[in-house]
């Protein structure tokens, strides 16, 4: 490792090298921290020359979302490749370097009246490149869809240090294959994202949160269905029993955003459908609190269940039953319209592998386990439904020597 | 074609699914781009995925090129069988397999006509949002291949945002079943990558699409302008003001006059230099606020007249004019070259005017009807394909318009795709390593390069990588 560290220091200076601790079972990795594209490509050329395996990382907030690398010689951080390359308020697009924190992007766009999607939890601790490579979608997914829908183009470094592009900075563009869609969610296993362009949306003039408490999850979900049948388009609908959300015991929160007339009308529709509700007028702060309820798996594992909206109630009921019989008390953060259920788990829980196995037997549910130091043999993600051989070929043509994020995805 | 192979294919698809004679193969020699033509050696029209699989296996064993085809309404030569081979059409795969009203998705066969999907869902208060002008004829499968757009993609996004799953028959004749809608699929986003791949990765036979709720209120507004410049500027300001109409379309004077003289006559004022067709959807309050703000902008830019569609009939008539505009241009000349470029929305005016200058400098007749809200220009050049010199000038103007738009930060195609038409111009947008990357990704799907060969990737890049080169594009011929 010393040798690698010295070679990196020769390229980047002492400031350009640190280390990354992935988990307790192995030594920290040397981490290269280039400050520009040329330095980053030089690191990749070095890795290619010396046959080193590379783990691209942003802020590292999504490293636990899939398997840790099976083999890795160094981490390559894009954190210092930060900055907004172009914000075009008149065109509603934004291009930024991969290491730019998401909160910086959000503030930059907000100054021009725009909203950046995905609106990810704890944005100051995330980077644009990491969010895209991790395939993270935002709290605003119900309104705006997954992040990959609004990724307009990328500039990436390949394993041999060559830089290539796909897409562009235009809101509509079908020139060439959508390779950026392939990179989104590829967990750094195909390339290092250097720069990305996003489509922006109007910053809501007004945001309010409509809230109602329910005695149990079932009645909360039924109310969420009643809202889904209305002609309203909330930014988010969240059902949770997290104590920090203040519900008693279950709280259904509907985050409305948009022009004032729209928000007023939607609020009225929801009040008519749900009856007595509480209104949080400071919707920005409340929405941020709700957004950040998503469990942070850095210190304790968490389960992330997905299905179809119509199946959420059944999946949740079965999951709660299994958790109960495993002796686990947990809380839930449910986005019924998106069909996701997040369940934080105790830091030390011996029955995790067995619980996950049983959860994976629930019809119609997909189960992801996020966390460090997971039990040996426990796969964090369900296998792909189809296309594994094709995915391997794609990785083979994008990274012929298998240098990037080895073992993380396939 | 080998007689034994022909017989085997015929046994799979039956007499109705095999077109072998020269006269009946002729309609398959090109799509809506008529500059390049070559009849396929054979046309197959399988009825379902299973037949497609068996056909593709035989074609793979025989090493025959395959050109997928929907309705053939494409405008970039994407369905032209440049190297001969077999056209595999989806015309007999038109069923709606499932409409899930609760989870709001549909599963359909690839040959289903775009508009028929919305018709099938209308009673449930749902519709399929992407609406190309050819939506009465084009297929969902063709839309997937080209990542097609349409006027309402301004609000709802292009096809890729509406495809939740696919069942794909690979070039080797295997089924890749990605049809189950998933929140976040494990592994790579194969569906997202496939959409817009122009038939070069495989053949989609079944498609899972999103359905969206019909809006509560729709307001359609026709704004009449004394100049095309003012019309463009009003759109730029609407975008900059972050207003959210569902569609923003511009038609210039020549287009208006052609439409009004055609069966698509919509009541557009014939003396107007340009009209802006705006639509806003949502709740009554939201639509009212949006329309009021847009009208203030229109007034600032000197709008002469505003008309609001009073009922569904008037709205349909206004849209029929817009969607029939390309057909109506047949009144001006026998042939129409529909350019499709995309530009930053801050530069609409300068690039529309510059495109017009390019055409006029070559003695050509140009008109404009385009998706202004998305910066997606369609400079349309009317010509006569029997005039070889005029054809050459049309092609030259098309290339110059593409160069101009790329230089201004734009790109080659907003919705029609690259196909044959813009293949060589890909080098204006992408450097050789980027094009090589695309070619390598394609090779992961299609190892032999048999799927829709000769499209999208420039000849030079293929040659340098020693992959099978596409056939040369011949000079335009009638």
Tab-separated table of N, CA and C in Angstrom, chain B residues 322-460:
chain	number	residue	atom	x	y	z
B	322	UNK	N	-51.928	21.656	-36.192
B	322	UNK	CA	-50.510	21.492	-35.837
B	322	UNK	C	-50.007	20.106	-36.232
B	323	UNK	N	-50.790	19.090	-35.893
B	323	UNK	CA	-50.300	17.730	-36.141
B	323	UNK	C	-50.384	17.349	-37.617
B	324	UNK	N	-51.239	18.051	-38.357
B	324	UNK	CA	-51.332	17.770	-39.789
B	324	UNK	C	-50.414	18.639	-40.621
B	325	UNK	N	-49.621	19.480	-39.954
B	325	UNK	CA	-48.827	20.465	-40.693
B	325	UNK	C	-47.864	19.808	-41.685
B	326	UNK	N	-47.201	18.737	-41.279
B	326	UNK	CA	-46.232	18.120	-42.190
B	326	UNK	C	-46.956	17.588	-43.438
B	327	UNK	N	-48.113	16.982	-43.236
B	327	UNK	CA	-48.873	16.480	-44.371
B	327	UNK	C	-49.342	17.616	-45.262
B	328	UNK	N	-49.748	18.716	-44.630
B	328	UNK	CA	-50.258	19.855	-45.397
B	328	UNK	C	-49.188	20.468	-46.285
B	329	UNK	N	-47.916	20.298	-45.896
B	329	UNK	CA	-46.846	20.915	-46.683
B	329	UNK	C	-46.762	20.318	-48.087
B	330	UNK	N	-47.411	19.199	-48.297
B	330	UNK	CA	-47.447	18.605	-49.621
B	330	UNK	C	-48.080	19.525	-50.660
B	331	UNK	N	-48.806	20.526	-50.221
B	331	UNK	CA	-49.399	21.487	-51.148
B	331	UNK	C	-48.339	22.409	-51.750
B	332	UNK	N	-47.206	22.545	-51.062
B	332	UNK	CA	-46.176	23.486	-51.515
B	332	UNK	C	-45.252	22.831	-52.546
B	333	UNK	N	-44.893	21.598	-52.301
B	333	UNK	CA	-44.016	20.851	-53.206
B	333	UNK	C	-44.247	19.375	-52.952
B	334	UNK	N	-43.850	18.532	-53.903
B	334	UNK	CA	-44.145	17.103	-53.725
B	334	UNK	C	-43.410	16.456	-52.562
B	335	UNK	N	-42.258	17.003	-52.188
B	335	UNK	CA	-41.472	16.369	-51.127
B	335	UNK	C	-41.134	17.368	-50.031
B	336	UNK	N	-40.915	16.809	-48.839
B	336	UNK	CA	-40.623	17.666	-47.682
B	336	UNK	C	-39.464	17.060	-46.901
B	337	UNK	N	-38.456	17.880	-46.663
B	337	UNK	CA	-37.348	17.467	-45.795
B	337	UNK	C	-37.609	18.081	-44.430
B	338	UNK	N	-37.862	17.227	-43.440
B	338	UNK	CA	-38.171	17.711	-42.094
B	338	UNK	C	-36.893	17.639	-41.261
B	339	UNK	N	-36.240	18.772	-41.126
B	339	UNK	CA	-35.048	18.792	-40.279
B	339	UNK	C	-35.492	18.713	-38.818
B	340	UNK	N	-34.612	18.244	-37.983
B	340	UNK	CA	-34.949	18.067	-36.560
B	340	UNK	C	-33.698	18.359	-35.764
B	341	UNK	N	-33.600	19.559	-35.276
B	341	UNK	CA	-32.433	19.922	-34.466
B	341	UNK	C	-32.927	20.490	-33.146
B	342	UNK	N	-32.027	20.541	-32.185
B	342	UNK	CA	-32.434	21.048	-30.882
B	342	UNK	C	-31.397	22.069	-30.424
B	343	UNK	N	-31.911	23.147	-29.819
B	343	UNK	CA	-31.031	24.268	-29.453
B	343	UNK	C	-31.379	24.748	-28.044
B	344	UNK	N	-30.439	25.464	-27.400
B	344	UNK	CA	-30.792	26.062	-26.111
B	344	UNK	C	-31.990	26.993	-26.287
B	345	UNK	N	-32.861	26.997	-25.300
B	345	UNK	CA	-34.117	27.743	-25.461
B	345	UNK	C	-33.919	29.250	-25.378
B	346	UNK	N	-32.722	29.656	-25.024
B	346	UNK	CA	-32.400	31.082	-25.014
B	346	UNK	C	-32.020	31.571	-26.409
B	347	UNK	N	-31.892	30.645	-27.370
B	347	UNK	CA	-31.391	31.028	-28.694
B	347	UNK	C	-32.380	30.704	-29.817
B	348	UNK	N	-33.638	30.582	-29.469
B	348	UNK	CA	-34.643	30.202	-30.464
B	348	UNK	C	-34.647	31.156	-31.653
B	349	UNK	N	-34.768	32.433	-31.341
B	349	UNK	CA	-34.947	33.426	-32.404
B	349	UNK	C	-33.770	33.406	-33.381
B	350	UNK	N	-32.554	33.480	-32.844
B	350	UNK	CA	-31.403	33.599	-33.747
B	350	UNK	C	-31.233	32.355	-34.603
B	351	UNK	N	-31.549	31.191	-34.062
B	351	UNK	CA	-31.313	29.973	-34.842
B	351	UNK	C	-32.440	29.688	-35.835
B	352	UNK	N	-33.644	30.084	-35.506
B	352	UNK	CA	-34.735	29.961	-36.490
B	352	UNK	C	-34.437	30.877	-37.678
B	353	UNK	N	-34.020	32.091	-37.391
B	353	UNK	CA	-33.754	33.039	-38.478
B	353	UNK	C	-32.532	32.600	-39.291
B	354	UNK	N	-31.505	32.116	-38.605
B	354	UNK	CA	-30.297	31.685	-39.320
B	354	UNK	C	-30.595	30.478	-40.212
B	355	UNK	N	-31.451	29.567	-39.726
B	355	UNK	CA	-31.825	28.410	-40.546
B	355	UNK	C	-32.549	28.877	-41.815
B	356	UNK	N	-33.387	29.862	-41.644
B	356	UNK	CA	-34.125	30.392	-42.794
B	356	UNK	C	-33.154	31.011	-43.800
B	357	UNK	N	-32.175	31.726	-43.282
B	357	UNK	CA	-31.192	32.348	-44.189
B	357	UNK	C	-30.412	31.281	-44.966
B	358	UNK	N	-30.074	30.207	-44.272
B	358	UNK	CA	-29.319	29.127	-44.927
B	358	UNK	C	-30.132	28.553	-46.094
B	359	UNK	N	-31.403	28.331	-45.871
B	359	UNK	CA	-32.245	27.766	-46.934
B	359	UNK	C	-32.418	28.769	-48.070
B	360	UNK	N	-32.686	30.006	-47.715
B	360	UNK	CA	-32.914	31.010	-48.756
B	360	UNK	C	-31.659	31.223	-49.597
B	361	UNK	N	-30.498	31.164	-48.954
B	361	UNK	CA	-29.243	31.357	-49.702
B	361	UNK	C	-29.049	30.267	-50.758
B	362	UNK	N	-29.749	29.176	-50.598
B	362	UNK	CA	-29.641	28.080	-51.572
B	362	UNK	C	-30.875	27.999	-52.457
B	363	UNK	N	-31.651	29.052	-52.433
B	363	UNK	CA	-32.823	29.113	-53.298
B	363	UNK	C	-33.911	28.126	-52.921
B	364	UNK	N	-34.002	27.808	-51.652
B	364	UNK	CA	-34.950	26.786	-51.205
B	364	UNK	C	-36.146	27.405	-50.468
B	365	UNK	N	-37.226	26.683	-50.449
B	365	UNK	CA	-38.438	27.125	-49.757
B	365	UNK	C	-38.463	26.490	-48.370
B	366	UNK	N	-38.474	27.329	-47.341
B	366	UNK	CA	-38.413	26.792	-45.972
B	366	UNK	C	-39.602	27.285	-45.160
B	367	UNK	N	-40.078	26.420	-44.296
B	367	UNK	CA	-41.148	26.800	-43.368
B	367	UNK	C	-40.778	26.238	-41.998
B	368	UNK	N	-41.435	26.743	-40.975
B	368	UNK	CA	-41.088	26.315	-39.609
B	368	UNK	C	-42.338	25.935	-38.830
B	369	UNK	N	-42.322	24.765	-38.266
B	369	UNK	CA	-43.350	24.358	-37.305
B	369	UNK	C	-42.599	23.529	-36.281
B	370	UNK	N	-42.632	23.956	-35.017
B	370	UNK	CA	-41.709	23.297	-34.092
B	370	UNK	C	-42.132	23.373	-32.635
B	371	UNK	N	-41.454	22.494	-31.855
B	371	UNK	CA	-41.713	22.394	-30.416
B	371	UNK	C	-40.866	23.459	-29.715
B	372	UNK	N	-41.356	24.681	-29.733
B	372	UNK	CA	-40.553	25.807	-29.268
B	372	UNK	C	-40.173	25.668	-27.798
B	373	UNK	N	-41.071	25.145	-27.007
B	373	UNK	CA	-40.818	25.059	-25.574
B	373	UNK	C	-39.648	24.166	-25.208
B	374	UNK	N	-39.350	23.198	-26.067
B	374	UNK	CA	-38.218	22.302	-25.828
B	374	UNK	C	-36.989	22.702	-26.639
B	375	UNK	N	-37.080	23.798	-27.379
B	375	UNK	CA	-35.957	24.190	-28.244
B	375	UNK	C	-35.763	23.239	-29.407
B	376	UNK	N	-36.808	22.521	-29.774
B	376	UNK	CA	-36.715	21.501	-30.825
B	376	UNK	C	-37.248	22.072	-32.141
B	377	UNK	N	-36.311	22.488	-33.002
B	377	UNK	CA	-36.693	23.149	-34.257
B	377	UNK	C	-36.952	22.121	-35.355
B	378	UNK	N	-37.912	22.437	-36.203
B	378	UNK	CA	-38.150	21.649	-37.421
B	378	UNK	C	-38.161	22.590	-38.619
B	379	UNK	N	-36.995	23.003	-39.093
B	379	UNK	CA	-36.991	23.767	-40.345
B	379	UNK	C	-37.346	22.803	-41.487
B	380	UNK	N	-38.430	23.064	-42.165
B	380	UNK	CA	-38.927	22.141	-43.189
B	380	UNK	C	-38.653	22.715	-44.569
B	381	UNK	N	-37.989	21.947	-45.397
B	381	UNK	CA	-37.640	22.432	-46.728
B	381	UNK	C	-38.464	21.650	-47.750
B	382	UNK	N	-39.230	22.387	-48.536
B	382	UNK	CA	-40.063	21.759	-49.564
B	382	UNK	C	-39.229	21.628	-50.839
B	383	UNK	N	-39.348	20.508	-51.523
B	383	UNK	CA	-38.522	20.289	-52.721
B	383	UNK	C	-39.188	19.238	-53.598
B	384	UNK	N	-38.526	19.007	-54.711
B	384	UNK	CA	-39.008	17.995	-55.659
B	384	UNK	C	-37.870	16.990	-55.869
B	385	UNK	N	-38.071	15.785	-55.470
B	385	UNK	CA	-36.983	14.803	-55.514
B	385	UNK	C	-36.515	14.512	-56.939
B	386	UNK	N	-37.335	14.870	-57.923
B	386	UNK	CA	-36.929	14.617	-59.320
B	386	UNK	C	-35.873	15.610	-59.788
B	387	UNK	N	-35.686	16.676	-59.011
B	387	UNK	CA	-34.701	17.694	-59.358
B	387	UNK	C	-33.424	17.411	-58.558
B	388	UNK	N	-32.460	16.767	-59.212
B	388	UNK	CA	-31.255	16.314	-58.505
B	388	UNK	C	-30.482	17.473	-57.892
B	389	UNK	N	-30.453	18.572	-58.593
B	389	UNK	CA	-29.721	19.730	-58.073
B	389	UNK	C	-30.393	20.266	-56.820
B	390	UNK	N	-31.714	20.312	-56.867
B	390	UNK	CA	-32.434	20.813	-55.689
B	390	UNK	C	-32.229	19.868	-54.497
B	391	UNK	N	-32.235	18.591	-54.772
B	391	UNK	CA	-32.005	17.619	-53.694
B	391	UNK	C	-30.646	17.859	-53.052
B	392	UNK	N	-29.648	18.095	-53.892
B	392	UNK	CA	-28.305	18.345	-53.353
B	392	UNK	C	-28.288	19.592	-52.478
B	393	UNK	N	-29.015	20.618	-52.910
B	393	UNK	CA	-29.065	21.864	-52.121
B	393	UNK	C	-29.814	21.641	-50.795
B	394	UNK	N	-30.827	20.814	-50.842
B	394	UNK	CA	-31.568	20.503	-49.597
B	394	UNK	C	-30.647	19.806	-48.592
B	395	UNK	N	-29.911	18.826	-49.088
B	395	UNK	CA	-29.010	18.099	-48.189
B	395	UNK	C	-27.933	19.021	-47.630
B	396	UNK	N	-27.435	19.897	-48.485
B	396	UNK	CA	-26.403	20.841	-48.049
B	396	UNK	C	-26.966	21.793	-46.989
B	397	UNK	N	-28.175	22.265	-47.223
B	397	UNK	CA	-28.796	23.169	-46.239
B	397	UNK	C	-29.005	22.435	-44.911
B	398	UNK	N	-29.444	21.197	-45.004
B	398	UNK	CA	-29.660	20.411	-43.791
B	398	UNK	C	-28.376	20.288	-42.984
B	399	UNK	N	-27.291	20.004	-43.677
B	399	UNK	CA	-25.993	19.872	-42.983
B	399	UNK	C	-25.582	21.200	-42.350
B	400	UNK	N	-25.782	22.281	-43.078
B	400	UNK	CA	-25.386	23.589	-42.547
B	400	UNK	C	-26.217	23.950	-41.313
B	401	UNK	N	-27.485	23.631	-41.362
B	401	UNK	CA	-28.351	23.926	-40.198
B	401	UNK	C	-27.875	23.124	-38.985
B	402	UNK	N	-27.529	21.876	-39.224
B	402	UNK	CA	-27.025	21.055	-38.106
B	402	UNK	C	-25.744	21.654	-37.529
B	403	UNK	N	-24.822	22.035	-38.410
B	403	UNK	CA	-23.554	22.613	-37.943
B	403	UNK	C	-23.803	23.869	-37.127
B	404	UNK	N	-24.693	24.695	-37.645
B	404	UNK	CA	-25.011	25.957	-36.972
B	404	UNK	C	-25.545	25.694	-35.559
B	405	UNK	N	-26.472	24.752	-35.459
B	405	UNK	CA	-27.102	24.492	-34.163
B	405	UNK	C	-26.103	23.882	-33.181
B	406	UNK	N	-25.272	22.972	-33.667
B	406	UNK	CA	-24.265	22.377	-32.782
B	406	UNK	C	-23.303	23.448	-32.292
B	407	UNK	N	-22.896	24.328	-33.198
B	407	UNK	CA	-21.963	25.395	-32.806
B	407	UNK	C	-22.574	26.319	-31.758
B	408	UNK	N	-23.893	26.416	-31.767
B	408	UNK	CA	-24.580	27.302	-30.809
B	408	UNK	C	-24.933	26.569	-29.508
B	409	UNK	N	-24.404	25.376	-29.328
B	409	UNK	CA	-24.687	24.622	-28.100
B	409	UNK	C	-25.844	23.660	-28.247
B	410	UNK	N	-26.307	23.480	-29.472
B	410	UNK	CA	-27.426	22.569	-29.703
B	410	UNK	C	-26.957	21.176	-30.082
B	411	UNK	N	-27.875	20.401	-30.647
B	411	UNK	CA	-27.515	19.041	-31.037
B	411	UNK	C	-28.278	18.624	-32.288
B	412	UNK	N	-27.967	17.412	-32.758
B	412	UNK	CA	-28.425	16.984	-34.083
B	412	UNK	C	-29.894	16.600	-34.131
B	413	UNK	N	-30.418	16.073	-33.041
B	413	UNK	CA	-31.791	15.565	-33.106
B	413	UNK	C	-32.499	15.696	-31.766
B	414	UNK	N	-33.704	16.222	-31.820
B	414	UNK	CA	-34.503	16.328	-30.611
B	414	UNK	C	-35.454	15.167	-30.437
B	415	UNK	N	-35.821	14.522	-31.579
B	415	UNK	CA	-36.812	13.447	-31.423
B	415	UNK	C	-36.843	12.457	-32.583
B	416	UNK	N	-36.252	12.782	-33.709
B	416	UNK	CA	-36.355	11.870	-34.852
B	416	UNK	C	-35.274	10.800	-34.857
B	417	UNK	N	-34.179	11.060	-34.150
B	417	UNK	CA	-33.068	10.118	-34.142
B	417	UNK	C	-32.038	10.463	-35.213
B	418	UNK	N	-30.977	9.662	-35.246
B	418	UNK	CA	-29.849	9.923	-36.152
B	418	UNK	C	-30.019	9.132	-37.438
B	419	UNK	N	-30.303	7.836	-37.296
B	419	UNK	CA	-30.544	6.990	-38.466
B	419	UNK	C	-29.428	7.097	-39.478
B	420	UNK	N	-29.844	7.218	-40.730
B	420	UNK	CA	-28.890	7.423	-41.817
B	420	UNK	C	-28.604	8.894	-42.022
B	421	UNK	N	-29.649	9.670	-41.814
B	421	UNK	CA	-29.594	11.072	-42.215
B	421	UNK	C	-28.433	11.819	-41.564
B	422	UNK	N	-28.230	11.584	-40.278
B	422	UNK	CA	-27.275	12.421	-39.542
B	422	UNK	C	-26.059	11.647	-39.073
B	423	UNK	N	-25.921	10.464	-39.625
B	423	UNK	CA	-24.859	9.573	-39.164
B	423	UNK	C	-23.490	10.242	-39.205
B	424	UNK	N	-23.158	10.828	-40.326
B	424	UNK	CA	-21.811	11.397	-40.447
B	424	UNK	C	-21.657	12.644	-39.584
B	425	UNK	N	-22.775	13.342	-39.329
B	425	UNK	CA	-22.698	14.563	-38.516
B	425	UNK	C	-22.491	14.254	-37.036
B	426	UNK	N	-22.588	12.999	-36.662
B	426	UNK	CA	-22.326	12.637	-35.251
B	426	UNK	C	-20.941	13.120	-34.817
B	427	UNK	N	-20.036	13.234	-35.775
B	427	UNK	CA	-18.686	13.691	-35.417
B	427	UNK	C	-18.651	15.177	-35.076
B	428	UNK	N	-19.713	15.889	-35.383
B	428	UNK	CA	-19.795	17.291	-34.948
B	428	UNK	C	-20.034	17.372	-33.438
B	429	UNK	N	-20.692	16.370	-32.911
B	429	UNK	CA	-21.112	16.397	-31.503
B	429	UNK	C	-20.173	15.590	-30.613
B	430	UNK	N	-19.742	14.448	-31.122
B	430	UNK	CA	-18.952	13.537	-30.284
B	430	UNK	C	-17.565	13.318	-30.884
B	431	UNK	N	-16.569	13.256	-30.004
B	431	UNK	CA	-15.214	12.984	-30.481
B	431	UNK	C	-15.061	11.479	-30.728
B	432	UNK	N	-13.977	11.072	-31.396
B	432	UNK	CA	-13.838	9.642	-31.730
B	432	UNK	C	-13.913	8.712	-30.519
B	433	UNK	N	-13.275	9.034	-29.376
B	433	UNK	CA	-13.416	8.088	-28.246
B	433	UNK	C	-14.872	7.912	-27.795
B	434	UNK	N	-15.652	8.992	-27.837
B	434	UNK	CA	-17.055	8.882	-27.416
B	434	UNK	C	-17.857	8.027	-28.393
B	435	UNK	N	-17.582	8.195	-29.668
B	435	UNK	CA	-18.279	7.371	-30.667
B	435	UNK	C	-17.836	5.910	-30.559
B	436	UNK	N	-16.568	5.744	-30.287
B	436	UNK	CA	-16.062	4.372	-30.124
B	436	UNK	C	-16.729	3.706	-28.927
B	437	UNK	N	-16.931	4.490	-27.867
B	437	UNK	CA	-17.605	3.959	-26.677
B	437	UNK	C	-19.015	3.476	-27.054
B	438	UNK	N	-19.716	4.277	-27.853
B	438	UNK	CA	-21.071	3.859	-28.269
B	438	UNK	C	-21.002	2.564	-29.065
B	439	UNK	N	-20.025	2.507	-29.938
B	439	UNK	CA	-19.911	1.307	-30.779
B	439	UNK	C	-19.629	0.071	-29.916
B	440	UNK	N	-18.808	0.249	-28.891
B	440	UNK	CA	-18.482	-0.892	-28.025
B	440	UNK	C	-19.713	-1.315	-27.202
B	441	UNK	N	-20.456	-0.331	-26.734
B	441	UNK	CA	-21.683	-0.668	-25.998
B	441	UNK	C	-22.642	-1.413	-26.915
B	442	UNK	N	-22.703	-0.969	-28.147
B	442	UNK	CA	-23.566	-1.683	-29.091
B	442	UNK	C	-23.106	-3.128	-29.257
B	443	UNK	N	-21.794	-3.336	-29.267
B	443	UNK	CA	-21.284	-4.694	-29.486
B	443	UNK	C	-21.640	-5.631	-28.336
B	444	UNK	N	-21.914	-5.064	-27.150
B	444	UNK	CA	-22.335	-5.908	-26.029
B	444	UNK	C	-23.735	-6.476	-26.275
B	445	UNK	N	-24.556	-5.719	-26.981
B	445	UNK	CA	-25.907	-6.185	-27.303
B	445	UNK	C	-25.905	-7.043	-28.569
B	446	UNK	N	-25.124	-6.597	-29.540
B	446	UNK	CA	-25.199	-7.175	-30.882
B	446	UNK	C	-23.782	-7.450	-31.359
B	447	UNK	N	-23.287	-8.639	-31.059
B	447	UNK	CA	-21.876	-8.937	-31.299
B	447	UNK	C	-21.507	-8.901	-32.777
B	448	UNK	N	-22.456	-9.269	-33.653
B	448	UNK	CA	-22.135	-9.347	-35.078
B	448	UNK	C	-22.462	-8.054	-35.823
B	449	UNK	N	-23.055	-7.105	-35.158
B	449	UNK	CA	-23.439	-5.870	-35.851
B	449	UNK	C	-24.505	-6.093	-36.912
B	450	UNK	N	-25.391	-7.052	-36.655
B	450	UNK	CA	-26.435	-7.353	-37.661
B	450	UNK	C	-27.713	-6.553	-37.466
B	451	UNK	N	-27.888	-5.990	-36.256
B	451	UNK	CA	-29.143	-5.279	-35.999
B	451	UNK	C	-29.070	-3.866	-36.577
B	452	UNK	N	-29.923	-3.607	-37.520
B	452	UNK	CA	-30.024	-2.306	-38.167
B	452	UNK	C	-28.650	-1.738	-38.516
B	453	UNK	N	-27.895	-2.463	-39.305
B	453	UNK	CA	-26.524	-2.026	-39.590
B	453	UNK	C	-26.500	-0.710	-40.378
B	454	UNK	N	-25.426	0.012	-40.168
B	454	UNK	CA	-25.215	1.227	-40.963
B	454	UNK	C	-25.909	2.453	-40.425
B	455	UNK	N	-26.405	2.404	-39.203
B	455	UNK	CA	-27.111	3.559	-38.646
B	455	UNK	C	-26.300	4.170	-37.496
B	456	UNK	N	-26.522	5.413	-37.278
B	456	UNK	CA	-26.093	6.165	-36.102
B	456	UNK	C	-24.573	6.378	-35.967
B	457	UNK	N	-23.774	5.344	-36.119
B	457	UNK	CA	-22.325	5.490	-35.939
B	457	UNK	C	-21.678	5.820	-37.284
B	458	UNK	N	-20.871	6.879	-37.330
B	458	UNK	CA	-20.264	7.260	-38.615
B	458	UNK	C	-19.408	6.143	-39.219
B	459	UNK	N	-19.371	6.119	-40.547
B	459	UNK	CA	-18.627	5.090	-41.267
B	459	UNK	C	-17.172	5.062	-40.818
B	460	UNK	N	-16.565	6.252	-40.700
B	460	UNK	CA	-15.132	6.314	-40.407
B	460	UNK	C	-14.798	5.645	-39.068
